[in-house]
Amino acid sequence: SAGARFICRRGQASARAAQNKESLEEAARELRRRFFARAAAQHGAATVFLAHHAGDAAETLLFHLARGAGRRGLGSLRAEAPLEKSPATIVRPLLGFTRDEITAYARARQLTWREDKSNASRAFTRNRLRHDVLPALAKAVGFDPAPALARTAEILAAEEEWIESLVRPEADSGQLDLRALRGKPLAHQRRLLRTWLAARTATSVDFETIEAARHLA
């Protein structure tokens, strides 16, 4: 909009990916998040709006599904979420719209936009999902699955938030009662261990670590 400030920064995603043994996509995401946090702090912004749409949510769900993720991964692209290392909140107001709808809106109002040239490259996993998997799935089911997949991701995100709130009081305790843990349903055991371990480590806790801890318990 008129009068809005524009801030641009450059980051060395390739160097970070090599140093931290991350994919280029993961490194770029982390650099973007750090930039958002710094910019929000610099300008006193309480909210950071991101332009992810239904197609992005569908790609994220499929990507994490292929990796065997649970609710947390499948619903990770949320309409509202905290920004890491920042008091600001991320809001994604366009998750309910497809890319075609957004493009049609922009064209009808003669709005111009910049297209990231990397969006066309099949070197990135998400682009292969966008250009190959989602069109094939649409052809198989006879309709665009992106809105329905985005809705599924939203349902899972809400359920994830609720379930996490149920185990948080237990996870915040100093110690776990192993006898009580063994008496809980399997899903409760896994969730409690993941939340308890995540609160005490600096890294994310994968399924193998949770299972190893569960068998040890």
mmCIF file of C-alpha atoms in Angstrom:
data_model
loop_
_atom_site.group_PDB
_atom_site.id
_atom_site.type_symbol
_atom_site.label_atom_id
_atom_site.label_comp_id
_atom_site.label_asym_id
_atom_site.label_seq_id
_atom_site.Cartn_x
_atom_site.Cartn_y
_atom_site.Cartn_z
ATOM 1 C CA SER A 1 0.000 0.000 0.000
ATOM 2 C CA ALA A 2 1.048 3.612 -0.406
ATOM 3 C CA GLY A 3 3.464 4.732 2.259
ATOM 4 C CA ALA A 4 4.318 1.237 3.432
ATOM 5 C CA ARG A 5 7.969 0.628 4.210
ATOM 6 C CA PHE A 6 9.866 -1.950 2.173
ATOM 7 C CA ILE A 7 12.694 -3.923 3.765
ATOM 8 C CA CYS A 8 14.989 -6.201 1.791
ATOM 9 C CA ARG A 9 17.794 -8.425 3.058
ATOM 10 C CA ARG A 10 20.000 -11.068 1.471
ATOM 11 C CA GLY A 11 21.050 -14.352 3.036
ATOM 12 C CA GLN A 12 23.503 -17.108 2.165
ATOM 13 C CA ALA A 13 21.159 -20.085 2.075
ATOM 14 C CA SER A 14 23.609 -22.363 0.269
ATOM 15 C CA ALA A 15 26.373 -21.708 2.798
ATOM 16 C CA ARG A 16 24.012 -22.282 5.726
ATOM 17 C CA ALA A 17 22.682 -25.511 4.200
ATOM 18 C CA ALA A 18 26.207 -26.879 3.789
ATOM 19 C CA GLN A 19 27.294 -25.808 7.258
ATOM 20 C CA ASN A 20 24.255 -27.223 9.089
ATOM 21 C CA LYS A 21 23.685 -30.203 6.758
ATOM 22 C CA GLU A 22 20.228 -28.900 5.865
ATOM 23 C CA SER A 23 18.403 -28.892 2.562
ATOM 24 C CA LEU A 24 18.466 -25.595 0.670
ATOM 25 C CA GLU A 25 14.747 -25.210 1.361
ATOM 26 C CA GLU A 26 15.216 -25.678 5.116
ATOM 27 C CA ALA A 27 18.111 -23.233 5.225
ATOM 28 C CA ALA A 28 16.185 -20.584 3.298
ATOM 29 C CA ARG A 29 13.161 -21.017 5.571
ATOM 30 C CA GLU A 30 15.264 -20.510 8.699
ATOM 31 C CA LEU A 31 16.913 -17.402 7.232
ATOM 32 C CA ARG A 32 13.501 -15.970 6.332
ATOM 33 C CA ARG A 33 12.167 -16.605 9.839
ATOM 34 C CA ARG A 34 15.162 -14.881 11.408
ATOM 35 C CA PHE A 35 14.666 -11.925 9.075
ATOM 36 C CA PHE A 36 10.966 -11.695 9.996
ATOM 37 C CA ALA A 37 11.838 -11.718 13.716
ATOM 38 C CA ARG A 38 14.455 -8.976 13.309
ATOM 39 C CA ALA A 39 12.204 -6.816 11.123
ATOM 40 C CA ALA A 40 9.275 -7.210 13.528
ATOM 41 C CA ALA A 41 11.463 -6.207 16.472
ATOM 42 C CA GLN A 42 12.965 -3.267 14.571
ATOM 43 C CA HIS A 43 9.578 -1.807 13.661
ATOM 44 C CA GLY A 44 7.581 -2.903 16.705
ATOM 45 C CA ALA A 45 5.312 -5.148 14.650
ATOM 46 C CA ALA A 46 3.062 -7.531 16.587
ATOM 47 C CA THR A 47 1.911 -9.431 13.482
ATOM 48 C CA VAL A 48 3.719 -10.827 10.446
ATOM 49 C CA PHE A 49 1.403 -11.615 7.529
ATOM 50 C CA LEU A 50 2.530 -14.368 5.152
ATOM 51 C CA ALA A 51 0.989 -15.110 1.761
ATOM 52 C CA HIS A 52 0.724 -18.903 1.913
ATOM 53 C CA HIS A 53 -2.399 -20.165 0.154
ATOM 54 C CA ALA A 54 -4.370 -23.424 -0.003
ATOM 55 C CA GLY A 55 -1.906 -24.935 -2.463
ATOM 56 C CA ASP A 56 0.972 -24.327 -0.057
ATOM 57 C CA ALA A 57 -0.975 -26.021 2.746
ATOM 58 C CA ALA A 58 -1.735 -29.002 0.488
ATOM 59 C CA GLU A 59 1.923 -29.339 -0.535
ATOM 60 C CA THR A 60 3.041 -29.144 3.090
ATOM 61 C CA LEU A 61 0.586 -31.844 4.132
ATOM 62 C CA LEU A 62 1.664 -34.177 1.315
ATOM 63 C CA PHE A 63 5.349 -33.521 1.980
ATOM 64 C CA HIS A 64 5.061 -34.381 5.666
ATOM 65 C CA LEU A 65 2.727 -37.304 4.964
ATOM 66 C CA ALA A 66 5.405 -38.845 2.739
ATOM 67 C CA ARG A 67 7.845 -38.499 5.652
ATOM 68 C CA GLY A 68 5.515 -40.282 8.069
ATOM 69 C CA ALA A 69 4.558 -37.249 10.147
ATOM 70 C CA GLY A 70 1.768 -37.100 12.699
ATOM 71 C CA ARG A 71 -0.741 -34.324 13.347
ATOM 72 C CA ARG A 72 1.963 -31.815 14.232
ATOM 73 C CA GLY A 73 3.691 -32.106 10.860
ATOM 74 C CA LEU A 74 0.560 -32.549 8.749
ATOM 75 C CA GLY A 75 -1.013 -29.426 10.210
ATOM 76 C CA SER A 76 2.164 -27.376 10.500
ATOM 77 C CA LEU A 77 1.078 -24.607 8.097
ATOM 78 C CA ARG A 78 -1.363 -22.896 10.457
ATOM 79 C CA ALA A 79 -3.539 -19.844 9.960
ATOM 80 C CA GLU A 80 -1.976 -18.366 13.093
ATOM 81 C CA ALA A 81 1.217 -19.377 14.881
ATOM 82 C CA PRO A 82 3.937 -17.862 17.063
ATOM 83 C CA LEU A 83 7.036 -16.587 15.284
ATOM 84 C CA GLU A 84 10.116 -18.366 16.608
ATOM 85 C CA LYS A 85 12.420 -16.220 18.756
ATOM 86 C CA SER A 86 9.974 -13.331 18.611
ATOM 87 C CA PRO A 87 6.916 -12.052 20.494
ATOM 88 C CA ALA A 88 5.245 -11.464 17.120
ATOM 89 C CA THR A 89 2.562 -13.722 15.652
ATOM 90 C CA ILE A 90 2.491 -15.165 12.134
ATOM 91 C CA VAL A 91 -0.874 -14.865 10.377
ATOM 92 C CA ARG A 92 -1.704 -16.471 7.017
ATOM 93 C CA PRO A 93 -4.944 -14.843 5.806
ATOM 94 C CA LEU A 94 -4.883 -16.460 2.337
ATOM 95 C CA LEU A 95 -4.951 -20.154 3.342
ATOM 96 C CA GLY A 96 -8.614 -20.344 2.373
ATOM 97 C CA PHE A 97 -7.896 -19.370 -1.250
ATOM 98 C CA THR A 98 -6.231 -21.206 -4.118
ATOM 99 C CA ARG A 99 -3.478 -19.711 -6.241
ATOM 100 C CA ASP A 100 -5.865 -19.491 -9.205
ATOM 101 C CA GLU A 101 -8.348 -17.485 -7.129
ATOM 102 C CA ILE A 102 -5.633 -15.113 -5.930
ATOM 103 C CA THR A 103 -4.293 -14.678 -9.462
ATOM 104 C CA ALA A 104 -7.797 -14.007 -10.822
ATOM 105 C CA TYR A 105 -8.358 -11.398 -8.097
ATOM 106 C CA ALA A 106 -5.079 -9.647 -8.928
ATOM 107 C CA ARG A 107 -5.752 -9.627 -12.672
ATOM 108 C CA ALA A 108 -9.312 -8.349 -12.239
ATOM 109 C CA ARG A 109 -7.934 -5.386 -10.300
ATOM 110 C CA GLN A 110 -4.921 -4.915 -12.583
ATOM 111 C CA LEU A 111 -2.463 -5.660 -9.783
ATOM 112 C CA THR A 112 1.075 -6.674 -10.667
ATOM 113 C CA TRP A 113 3.250 -9.126 -8.794
ATOM 114 C CA ARG A 114 6.748 -10.588 -8.858
ATOM 115 C CA GLU A 115 7.145 -14.269 -9.721
ATOM 116 C CA ASP A 116 9.968 -16.127 -8.005
ATOM 117 C CA LYS A 117 11.805 -17.866 -10.861
ATOM 118 C CA SER A 118 12.687 -20.777 -8.564
ATOM 119 C CA ASN A 119 8.965 -21.684 -8.402
ATOM 120 C CA ALA A 120 9.277 -23.332 -11.821
ATOM 121 C CA SER A 121 12.304 -25.468 -10.917
ATOM 122 C CA ARG A 122 11.711 -29.149 -10.245
ATOM 123 C CA ALA A 123 14.959 -29.283 -8.269
ATOM 124 C CA PHE A 124 12.931 -28.562 -5.121
ATOM 125 C CA THR A 125 10.648 -31.136 -3.509
ATOM 126 C CA ARG A 126 7.755 -28.738 -3.040
ATOM 127 C CA ASN A 127 7.852 -27.745 -6.685
ATOM 128 C CA ARG A 128 7.673 -31.384 -7.759
ATOM 129 C CA LEU A 129 4.638 -31.814 -5.508
ATOM 130 C CA ARG A 130 3.097 -28.666 -7.016
ATOM 131 C CA HIS A 131 3.802 -29.390 -10.674
ATOM 132 C CA ASP A 132 3.626 -33.196 -10.750
ATOM 133 C CA VAL A 133 1.888 -34.765 -7.748
ATOM 134 C CA LEU A 134 -1.057 -32.405 -7.192
ATOM 135 C CA PRO A 135 -2.039 -32.300 -10.898
ATOM 136 C CA ALA A 136 -1.841 -36.122 -11.030
ATOM 137 C CA LEU A 137 -3.975 -36.373 -7.893
ATOM 138 C CA ALA A 138 -6.493 -33.900 -9.353
ATOM 139 C CA LYS A 139 -6.722 -36.008 -12.500
ATOM 140 C CA ALA A 140 -7.209 -39.189 -10.453
ATOM 141 C CA VAL A 141 -9.999 -37.830 -8.233
ATOM 142 C CA GLY A 142 -11.587 -35.521 -10.798
ATOM 143 C CA PHE A 143 -11.292 -32.236 -8.887
ATOM 144 C CA ASP A 144 -8.723 -29.886 -7.400
ATOM 145 C CA PRO A 145 -7.774 -31.511 -4.064
ATOM 146 C CA ALA A 146 -5.863 -28.501 -2.710
ATOM 147 C CA PRO A 147 -8.784 -26.862 -0.826
ATOM 148 C CA ALA A 148 -9.803 -30.167 0.777
ATOM 149 C CA LEU A 149 -6.203 -30.960 1.760
ATOM 150 C CA ALA A 150 -5.828 -27.466 3.200
ATOM 151 C CA ARG A 151 -8.998 -28.011 5.214
ATOM 152 C CA THR A 152 -7.619 -31.328 6.494
ATOM 153 C CA ALA A 153 -4.428 -29.560 7.554
ATOM 154 C CA GLU A 154 -6.491 -26.940 9.418
ATOM 155 C CA ILE A 155 -8.502 -29.641 11.230
ATOM 156 C CA LEU A 156 -5.325 -31.465 12.241
ATOM 157 C CA ALA A 157 -3.693 -28.220 13.417
ATOM 158 C CA ALA A 158 -6.657 -27.458 15.690
ATOM 159 C CA GLU A 159 -6.666 -31.001 17.063
ATOM 160 C CA GLU A 160 -2.898 -30.830 17.595
ATOM 161 C CA GLU A 161 -3.265 -27.653 19.634
ATOM 162 C CA TRP A 162 -6.010 -29.226 21.761
ATOM 163 C CA ILE A 163 -4.144 -32.502 22.379
ATOM 164 C CA GLU A 164 -0.970 -30.618 23.244
ATOM 165 C CA SER A 165 -2.892 -28.648 25.879
ATOM 166 C CA LEU A 166 -4.029 -31.906 27.480
ATOM 167 C CA VAL A 167 -0.518 -33.271 28.050
ATOM 168 C CA ARG A 168 1.236 -29.969 28.755
ATOM 169 C CA PRO A 169 0.562 -30.023 32.539
ATOM 170 C CA GLU A 170 2.082 -33.526 32.779
ATOM 171 C CA ALA A 171 5.022 -32.578 30.561
ATOM 172 C CA ASP A 172 5.782 -29.500 32.653
ATOM 173 C CA SER A 173 6.396 -31.622 35.739
ATOM 174 C CA GLY A 174 10.006 -32.150 36.772
ATOM 175 C CA GLN A 175 9.891 -35.935 36.454
ATOM 176 C CA LEU A 176 7.749 -38.523 34.726
ATOM 177 C CA ASP A 177 6.142 -41.350 36.671
ATOM 178 C CA LEU A 178 7.195 -44.349 34.580
ATOM 179 C CA ARG A 179 4.648 -46.683 36.132
ATOM 180 C CA ALA A 180 1.863 -44.236 35.326
ATOM 181 C CA LEU A 181 3.330 -43.709 31.845
ATOM 182 C CA ARG A 182 3.248 -47.426 31.086
ATOM 183 C CA GLY A 183 -0.419 -47.545 32.023
ATOM 184 C CA LYS A 184 -1.417 -44.886 29.478
ATOM 185 C CA PRO A 185 -2.658 -45.590 25.927
ATOM 186 C CA LEU A 186 0.103 -45.780 23.314
ATOM 187 C CA ALA A 187 -0.739 -42.425 21.702
ATOM 188 C CA HIS A 188 -0.717 -40.742 25.132
ATOM 189 C CA GLN A 189 2.700 -42.240 25.913
ATOM 190 C CA ARG A 190 4.186 -40.972 22.670
ATOM 191 C CA ARG A 191 2.680 -37.503 22.964
ATOM 192 C CA LEU A 192 3.724 -37.081 26.587
ATOM 193 C CA LEU A 193 7.286 -38.218 25.897
ATOM 194 C CA ARG A 194 7.606 -35.963 22.837
ATOM 195 C CA THR A 195 6.353 -32.917 24.714
ATOM 196 C CA TRP A 196 8.437 -33.677 27.814
ATOM 197 C CA LEU A 197 11.624 -34.256 25.809
ATOM 198 C CA ALA A 198 11.053 -31.265 23.504
ATOM 199 C CA ALA A 199 10.789 -28.965 26.528
ATOM 200 C CA ARG A 200 14.226 -30.111 27.704
ATOM 201 C CA THR A 201 16.211 -30.199 24.471
ATOM 202 C CA ALA A 202 17.225 -27.565 21.932
ATOM 203 C CA THR A 203 16.285 -29.707 18.939
ATOM 204 C CA SER A 204 13.094 -31.302 17.648
ATOM 205 C CA VAL A 205 12.405 -34.847 18.815
ATOM 206 C CA ASP A 206 11.869 -37.408 16.044
ATOM 207 C CA PHE A 207 9.728 -40.536 16.156
ATOM 208 C CA GLU A 208 12.704 -42.879 16.574
ATOM 209 C CA THR A 209 13.870 -40.990 19.671
ATOM 210 C CA ILE A 210 10.384 -41.088 21.167
ATOM 211 C CA GLU A 211 10.107 -44.834 20.549
ATOM 212 C CA ALA A 212 13.546 -45.461 22.022
ATOM 213 C CA ALA A 213 12.550 -43.523 25.150
ATOM 214 C CA ARG A 214 9.223 -45.359 25.354
ATOM 215 C CA HIS A 215 10.886 -48.788 25.156
ATOM 216 C CA LEU A 216 13.429 -47.699 27.746
ATOM 217 C CA ALA A 217 10.589 -46.637 30.040
#
